Short mmCIF file of C-alpha atoms and ligand atoms in Angstrom, two decimals:
data_model
loop_
_atom_site.label_atom_id
_atom_site.label_comp_id
_atom_site.label_asym_id
_atom_site.label_seq_id
_atom_site.Cartn_x
_atom_site.Cartn_y
_atom_site.Cartn_z
CA MET A 16 12.60 -22.50 -2.82
CA LYS A 17 9.92 -19.66 -3.71
CA LYS A 18 10.92 -16.25 -4.28
CA ARG A 19 10.54 -14.17 -0.92
CA VAL A 20 8.20 -10.37 -1.80
CA PHE A 21 7.82 -8.02 1.22
CA SER A 22 5.56 -4.85 1.09
CA GLY A 23 4.79 -2.93 3.52
CA VAL A 24 1.05 -1.21 4.45
CA ARG A 25 1.40 2.25 6.04
CA PRO A 26 -1.04 1.74 9.04
CA THR A 27 -4.04 4.77 8.04
CA GLY A 28 -7.14 2.79 8.88
CA ARG A 29 -10.01 1.60 6.68
CA LEU A 30 -9.04 0.66 3.00
CA HIS A 31 -10.56 2.44 0.45
CA ILE A 32 -10.88 1.45 -3.38
CA GLY A 33 -8.28 3.12 -4.57
CA ASN A 34 -5.82 0.89 -1.70
CA TYR A 35 -7.32 -2.09 -2.26
CA LEU A 36 -7.11 -1.81 -6.14
CA GLY A 37 -3.46 -1.15 -6.40
CA ALA A 38 -1.83 -2.81 -3.76
CA ILE A 39 -3.85 -5.31 -1.79
CA LYS A 40 -5.40 -7.07 -4.65
CA ASN A 41 -2.16 -7.61 -6.05
CA TYR A 42 -0.84 -8.86 -2.64
CA VAL A 43 -3.59 -11.75 -2.48
CA ALA A 44 -2.97 -12.72 -5.92
CA LEU A 45 1.34 -13.15 -5.15
CA GLN A 46 0.55 -15.52 -2.24
CA GLY A 47 0.18 -18.80 -4.58
CA GLU A 48 3.42 -17.43 -6.21
CA PHE A 49 5.49 -16.00 -3.87
CA ASP A 50 6.36 -16.15 -0.06
CA CYS A 51 5.59 -13.45 1.27
CA VAL A 52 5.70 -11.17 4.39
CA TYR A 53 3.48 -8.00 4.45
CA CYS A 54 3.81 -5.64 7.16
CA VAL A 55 2.00 -2.53 8.63
CA VAL A 56 4.65 -0.03 8.93
CA ASP A 57 3.29 2.05 11.56
CA LEU A 58 7.70 3.23 12.54
CA HIS A 59 7.19 4.76 9.08
CA ALA A 60 3.80 6.54 10.09
CA LEU A 61 5.50 8.32 13.03
CA THR A 62 7.39 10.16 10.66
CA THR A 63 4.82 12.54 9.25
CA LEU A 64 1.88 11.98 11.83
CA GLU A 65 1.50 14.21 14.59
CA ASP A 66 -1.07 12.34 16.48
CA THR A 67 -0.99 8.98 17.30
CA ALA A 68 -4.01 8.54 19.17
CA LEU A 69 -5.58 6.93 15.97
CA LEU A 70 -3.08 4.71 15.48
CA GLN A 71 -3.91 1.28 17.20
CA SER A 72 -7.13 1.43 16.25
CA ASN A 73 -5.80 1.95 12.26
CA ILE A 74 -3.73 -0.51 12.86
CA ARG A 75 -6.62 -3.17 13.74
CA GLU A 76 -9.18 -1.05 11.04
CA GLY A 77 -6.32 -1.47 8.19
CA MET A 78 -6.06 -5.28 9.12
CA LEU A 79 -9.52 -6.47 9.29
CA ASP A 80 -9.60 -5.09 5.92
CA MET A 81 -7.02 -6.82 4.70
CA LEU A 82 -7.61 -10.50 5.81
CA ALA A 83 -11.01 -9.63 4.83
CA ALA A 84 -9.48 -8.86 1.11
CA GLY A 85 -7.95 -12.37 1.45
CA LEU A 86 -4.51 -11.84 2.90
CA ASP A 87 -4.43 -15.36 4.61
CA PRO A 88 -1.93 -15.86 8.05
CA GLN A 89 -2.06 -19.19 6.99
CA LYS A 90 0.28 -18.45 3.36
CA ALA A 91 1.87 -14.96 4.18
CA VAL A 92 3.58 -13.56 7.09
CA ILE A 93 1.54 -10.82 8.11
CA PHE A 94 2.53 -8.53 10.70
CA VAL A 95 3.56 -4.60 12.89
CA GLN A 96 6.34 -3.41 11.63
CA SER A 97 7.41 -2.37 15.53
CA HIS A 98 6.48 -5.79 16.78
CA VAL A 99 9.94 -6.99 15.04
CA PRO A 100 12.57 -4.88 17.07
CA GLU A 101 15.61 -5.86 15.26
CA ILE A 102 14.69 -3.40 12.31
CA ASN A 103 15.35 -0.58 14.81
CA GLU A 104 18.97 -2.87 15.10
CA LEU A 105 19.07 -2.90 11.17
CA PHE A 106 17.93 0.39 10.34
CA THR A 107 20.93 1.88 12.59
CA LEU A 108 23.46 -0.49 11.33
CA LEU A 109 22.47 0.38 7.27
CA GLY A 110 22.30 3.95 8.28
CA MET A 111 26.03 3.73 8.67
CA VAL A 112 27.39 2.85 5.35
CA THR A 113 24.06 4.88 3.93
CA PRO A 114 25.57 8.72 2.35
CA LEU A 115 23.87 11.49 3.43
CA GLY A 116 23.98 12.71 0.31
CA TRP A 117 22.04 10.12 -1.36
CA LEU A 118 19.49 10.76 1.20
CA MET A 119 18.98 14.49 0.59
CA ARG A 120 18.40 13.97 -3.05
CA VAL A 121 15.19 12.04 -2.59
CA PRO A 122 12.18 13.93 -4.19
CA THR A 123 9.70 13.00 -2.10
CA PHE A 124 12.26 13.82 1.10
CA LYS A 125 12.37 17.42 -0.60
CA GLU A 126 9.22 17.48 -1.49
CA LYS A 127 7.70 16.81 2.42
CA ALA A 128 10.12 19.27 3.99
CA ARG A 129 9.36 22.42 1.43
CA MET A 130 5.75 21.09 2.29
CA HIS A 131 6.33 20.78 6.46
CA PRO A 132 9.49 23.14 7.16
CA GLN A 133 8.75 23.24 10.80
CA ASN A 134 9.16 19.20 10.85
CA VAL A 135 11.99 18.30 8.71
CA ASN A 136 12.94 15.11 11.38
CA TYR A 137 16.09 12.49 11.30
CA GLY A 138 13.43 9.93 10.08
CA LEU A 139 12.17 11.58 7.29
CA VAL A 140 15.58 11.67 6.02
CA GLY A 141 16.74 8.30 7.15
CA TYR A 142 13.04 6.90 5.45
CA PRO A 143 14.78 5.07 2.84
CA VAL A 144 17.07 3.43 5.05
CA MET A 145 13.70 1.93 7.26
CA MET A 146 12.46 1.03 3.95
CA THR A 147 15.98 -0.70 3.17
CA ALA A 148 15.78 -2.52 6.22
CA ASP A 149 12.26 -3.22 5.82
CA ILE A 150 13.36 -5.25 2.59
CA VAL A 151 16.08 -7.14 3.63
CA LEU A 152 15.92 -8.19 7.35
CA TYR A 153 13.38 -10.60 5.66
CA LYS A 154 15.69 -10.53 3.02
CA ALA A 155 13.32 -9.97 -0.05
CA ASP A 156 13.98 -10.80 -3.54
CA VAL A 157 11.45 -8.98 -4.83
CA VAL A 158 9.13 -5.62 -4.12
CA PRO A 159 5.41 -4.88 -5.39
CA VAL A 160 6.37 -1.26 -6.52
CA GLY A 161 4.29 1.43 -8.55
CA GLU A 162 6.26 3.23 -11.00
CA ASP A 163 6.04 6.42 -8.51
CA GLN A 164 8.11 4.09 -6.33
CA LEU A 165 10.84 2.55 -8.31
CA PRO A 166 13.48 5.54 -7.80
CA HIS A 167 12.55 4.59 -3.39
CA LEU A 168 13.59 0.79 -4.86
CA GLU A 169 16.80 1.79 -6.86
CA LEU A 170 17.84 3.53 -3.52
CA ALA A 171 17.58 0.30 -1.40
CA ARG A 172 19.50 -1.72 -4.11
CA GLU A 173 22.09 1.03 -4.01
CA ILE A 174 22.55 0.42 0.22
CA VAL A 175 22.36 -3.46 -0.57
CA ARG A 176 25.07 -3.53 -2.61
CA ARG A 177 27.11 -0.83 -0.59
CA PHE A 178 26.70 -2.68 2.02
CA ASN A 179 27.54 -6.01 0.05
CA GLU A 180 30.52 -4.67 -0.99
CA HIS A 181 32.24 -3.97 2.01
CA PHE A 182 31.03 -6.99 4.05
CA GLY A 183 30.47 -9.31 1.94
CA ASP A 184 27.51 -10.92 -0.08
CA THR A 185 24.82 -10.62 2.17
CA PHE A 186 21.66 -9.09 0.89
CA PRO A 187 19.99 -9.85 -2.34
CA GLU A 188 19.47 -7.13 -4.21
CA PRO A 189 15.78 -6.73 -3.92
CA GLN A 190 14.16 -6.06 -7.71
CA ALA A 191 10.90 -4.14 -8.63
CA ARG A 192 7.90 -6.30 -9.68
CA LEU A 193 6.07 -3.42 -11.51
CA THR A 194 2.40 -3.42 -10.37
CA THR A 195 0.17 -1.70 -13.67
CA PHE A 196 -2.67 -0.82 -12.10
CA PRO A 197 -3.18 2.95 -12.95
CA MET A 198 -3.90 5.25 -10.21
CA VAL A 199 -7.69 5.36 -9.02
CA VAL A 200 -9.22 9.08 -9.15
CA GLY A 201 -11.00 9.65 -6.54
CA LEU A 202 -14.69 11.13 -6.81
CA ASP A 203 -13.17 14.50 -7.31
CA GLY A 204 -12.41 13.29 -10.93
CA GLN A 205 -8.75 15.33 -10.19
CA SER A 206 -6.64 13.59 -7.84
CA LYS A 207 -5.58 10.28 -6.37
CA MET A 208 -8.33 8.30 -4.13
CA SER A 209 -6.98 9.50 -1.22
CA LYS A 210 -8.00 9.79 2.65
CA SER A 211 -6.67 13.03 3.50
CA LEU A 212 -8.89 14.54 0.31
CA ASN A 213 -12.06 13.05 1.61
CA ASN A 214 -12.60 11.79 -2.31
CA HIS A 215 -12.67 7.83 -1.32
CA ILE A 216 -14.81 5.31 -0.72
CA GLU A 217 -13.92 2.62 2.02
CA ILE A 218 -14.44 -0.91 0.43
CA ALA A 219 -16.00 -1.44 4.34
CA ALA A 220 -18.81 0.84 4.00
CA THR A 221 -22.11 -0.10 3.93
CA ALA A 222 -23.91 0.03 0.34
CA GLU A 223 -25.66 3.00 1.79
CA GLU A 224 -22.53 5.15 2.17
CA THR A 225 -21.01 3.64 -0.95
CA THR A 226 -24.18 4.75 -2.96
CA LYS A 227 -24.16 8.14 -1.45
CA LYS A 228 -20.96 8.50 -2.25
CA ILE A 229 -21.10 7.78 -6.11
CA MET A 230 -23.92 9.18 -6.40
CA SER A 231 -21.91 12.44 -5.30
CA ALA A 232 -18.89 11.64 -7.44
CA VAL A 233 -18.15 14.22 -10.79
CA THR A 234 -18.52 13.19 -14.15
CA ASP A 235 -17.59 14.69 -17.24
CA PRO A 236 -17.91 18.39 -16.59
CA ALA A 237 -18.73 19.29 -20.30
CA ARG A 238 -22.21 17.29 -19.86
CA LYS A 239 -24.66 19.56 -17.87
CA LEU A 240 -27.60 18.80 -19.30
CA ARG A 241 -29.37 14.94 -19.72
CA SER A 242 -29.15 15.68 -23.11
CA ASP A 243 -25.40 16.66 -23.76
CA PRO A 244 -23.35 14.06 -24.96
CA GLY A 245 -20.58 12.53 -22.87
CA HIS A 246 -17.00 12.24 -23.03
CA PRO A 247 -16.32 9.54 -21.15
CA GLU A 248 -12.07 9.59 -21.48
CA VAL A 249 -12.94 12.48 -19.33
CA CYS A 250 -15.14 10.72 -16.31
CA ASN A 251 -14.32 8.92 -14.12
CA VAL A 252 -17.00 7.26 -12.91
CA PHE A 253 -16.27 5.59 -16.74
CA LYS A 254 -12.90 4.33 -14.98
CA LEU A 255 -14.38 3.05 -12.25
CA ARG A 256 -17.06 1.20 -14.02
CA ARG A 257 -14.01 -0.39 -15.88
CA HIS A 258 -13.03 -2.36 -13.09
CA PHE A 259 -16.06 -3.27 -11.77
CA GLU A 260 -17.90 -4.19 -15.03
CA PRO A 261 -15.63 -4.57 -17.34
CA GLU A 262 -18.22 -6.12 -19.66
CA VAL A 263 -20.30 -3.09 -19.71
CA ILE A 264 -17.73 -0.61 -20.80
CA ALA A 265 -17.67 -1.28 -24.89
CA SER A 266 -21.83 -0.27 -24.63
CA LEU A 267 -21.77 2.32 -22.03
CA ASP A 268 -18.93 4.18 -23.92
CA ALA A 269 -21.05 4.46 -26.76
CA ASP A 270 -24.49 5.14 -24.91
CA CYS A 271 -22.68 8.05 -22.98
CA ARG A 272 -21.49 9.93 -26.01
CA THR A 273 -24.88 9.75 -27.68
CA ALA A 274 -26.80 10.82 -24.00
CA LYS A 275 -28.62 7.37 -24.34
CA ILE A 276 -27.66 7.16 -20.96
CA GLY A 277 -27.60 9.79 -18.23
CA CYS A 278 -25.27 10.30 -15.37
CA VAL A 279 -27.56 9.82 -12.81
CA ASP A 280 -28.29 5.97 -13.78
CA CYS A 281 -25.14 5.63 -15.38
CA LYS A 282 -23.67 6.19 -11.22
CA LYS A 283 -26.28 3.89 -9.93
CA SER A 284 -25.13 0.91 -11.96
CA LEU A 285 -21.73 1.82 -10.76
CA ALA A 286 -23.03 1.49 -6.88
CA ALA A 287 -24.82 -1.30 -7.43
CA ALA A 288 -21.68 -3.21 -9.38
CA VAL A 289 -19.37 -1.90 -6.45
CA ASN A 290 -21.53 -2.90 -3.37
CA ASN A 291 -22.08 -6.52 -5.01
CA TYR A 292 -18.07 -6.85 -5.75
CA PHE A 293 -17.15 -6.20 -2.25
CA ALA A 294 -20.71 -7.62 -0.34
CA PRO A 295 -18.22 -10.95 -0.02
CA LEU A 296 -15.37 -8.93 1.61
CA ARG A 297 -17.85 -7.15 4.09
CA ALA A 298 -19.50 -9.84 5.39
CA ARG A 299 -16.00 -11.85 6.04
CA ARG A 300 -14.89 -8.28 7.70
CA ALA A 301 -17.89 -8.70 10.10
CA GLU A 302 -17.26 -12.33 10.62
CA LEU A 303 -13.39 -11.52 11.73
CA ALA A 304 -14.01 -8.12 14.01
CA ALA A 305 -16.86 -10.46 15.85
CA ILE A 306 -14.34 -13.31 16.67
CA PRO A 307 -12.78 -11.49 20.28
CA GLY A 308 -9.39 -11.18 19.60
CA TYR A 309 -8.90 -12.47 15.81
CA VAL A 310 -6.70 -9.81 14.71
CA GLU A 311 -4.10 -9.18 17.98
CA GLU A 312 -3.36 -13.25 17.19
CA VAL A 313 -3.14 -12.54 13.33
CA MET A 314 -0.45 -10.05 14.51
CA ALA A 315 1.12 -11.81 17.07
CA ASP A 316 1.60 -15.28 15.19
CA GLY A 317 3.23 -12.75 12.54
CA ALA A 318 5.25 -11.18 14.39
CA ARG A 319 6.88 -14.51 15.37
CA GLN A 320 7.52 -15.85 12.45
CA ALA A 321 8.87 -12.62 11.25
CA ARG A 322 11.51 -12.30 14.20
CA VAL A 323 12.63 -16.16 13.27
CA ILE A 324 14.13 -14.16 10.25
CA ALA A 325 14.67 -11.72 11.97
CA CYS A 326 16.95 -12.55 13.94
CA ARG A 327 18.91 -14.86 11.96
CA THR A 328 19.67 -12.22 9.53
CA MET A 329 20.82 -9.61 12.47
CA GLU A 330 23.25 -12.78 13.28
CA GLU A 331 24.66 -13.01 10.11
CA VAL A 332 24.26 -8.82 9.74
CA LYS A 333 26.48 -7.99 13.10
CA LYS A 334 29.06 -11.46 12.48
CA LYS A 335 30.20 -9.96 9.09
CA MET A 336 30.41 -6.14 10.76
CA GLY A 337 32.36 -7.26 13.19
CA LEU A 338 30.06 -6.73 16.04
CA ILE A 339 30.19 -10.48 17.92
FE1 SF4 B 19 -19.49 9.64 -16.80
FE2 SF4 B 19 -21.78 7.76 -17.07
FE3 SF4 B 19 -21.80 10.27 -17.58
FE4 SF4 B 19 -21.33 9.11 -19.31
S1 SF4 B 19 -23.08 8.47 -18.53
S2 SF4 B 19 -19.93 10.62 -18.35
S3 SF4 B 19 -19.66 7.66 -18.10
S4 SF4 B 19 -20.57 9.31 -15.63
#
């Protein structure tokens, strides 16, 4: 039997290059090796989302991007978190074995509480409990995570250990599968690529939009004149070209340092490479978007499959906890 992978994606709408290189590309690759369960975590989004008017369209747009990128409903279970209501039951039950002190110590909770002191809600404190419920409801063995998410997974493992010790062996302790992909920096050259900072490039943007965005990217700040030698190690355009044109990196490094190439030409090459790379994805996305009800069907079918696993888990959990 294949091991099971679980991962959740926040419904932030159309995906950008950072989402793609940092997560989705990896999800597609894992489909061959593991039994994959991928979920759009709409309930998690409610902990910080004040306006939910765009939630449904964000889910649909993100789904279209993921399907066009290669997530395959024939190979993976793909669904929306809240369409499997058992998640709420397990969230409540795991809450009974999770000490409040563990949750209050989570660095991201402290940071969010500091940033939004007017909205320190119960859902925010309980976020790691729901994340644990997401993973163990499907008895996932493996969770792909970046290094920054390791503390969250460790907390999930602690909750699992506590549950298993108290009620008997029920859940596998989820193992981290470290995704080694470095953080994708945005077009400002400073912060992580993010929609909220508007320093991103959507993977499904048009070729013209992509080129326009890339031409506005910050490069080596010390390179003021075309004749100034560049420092590719501090330039984000260079980093992006490493992903999309690895074959030119050695010569680009030398050409940049000797001012043989200018930043305008360098960005034009990157834009062409990005557009070339995503052209098949964009065409596929347009095809899928044109099929009436396709995304809804994928989500409904995924939720049906996910519920079969979830109901089995909940029956076992309730029996072990003495509820039935
Ligand atoms: Fe960056 Fe390219 Fe300009 Fe060098 S030539 S500083 S790598 S954009």
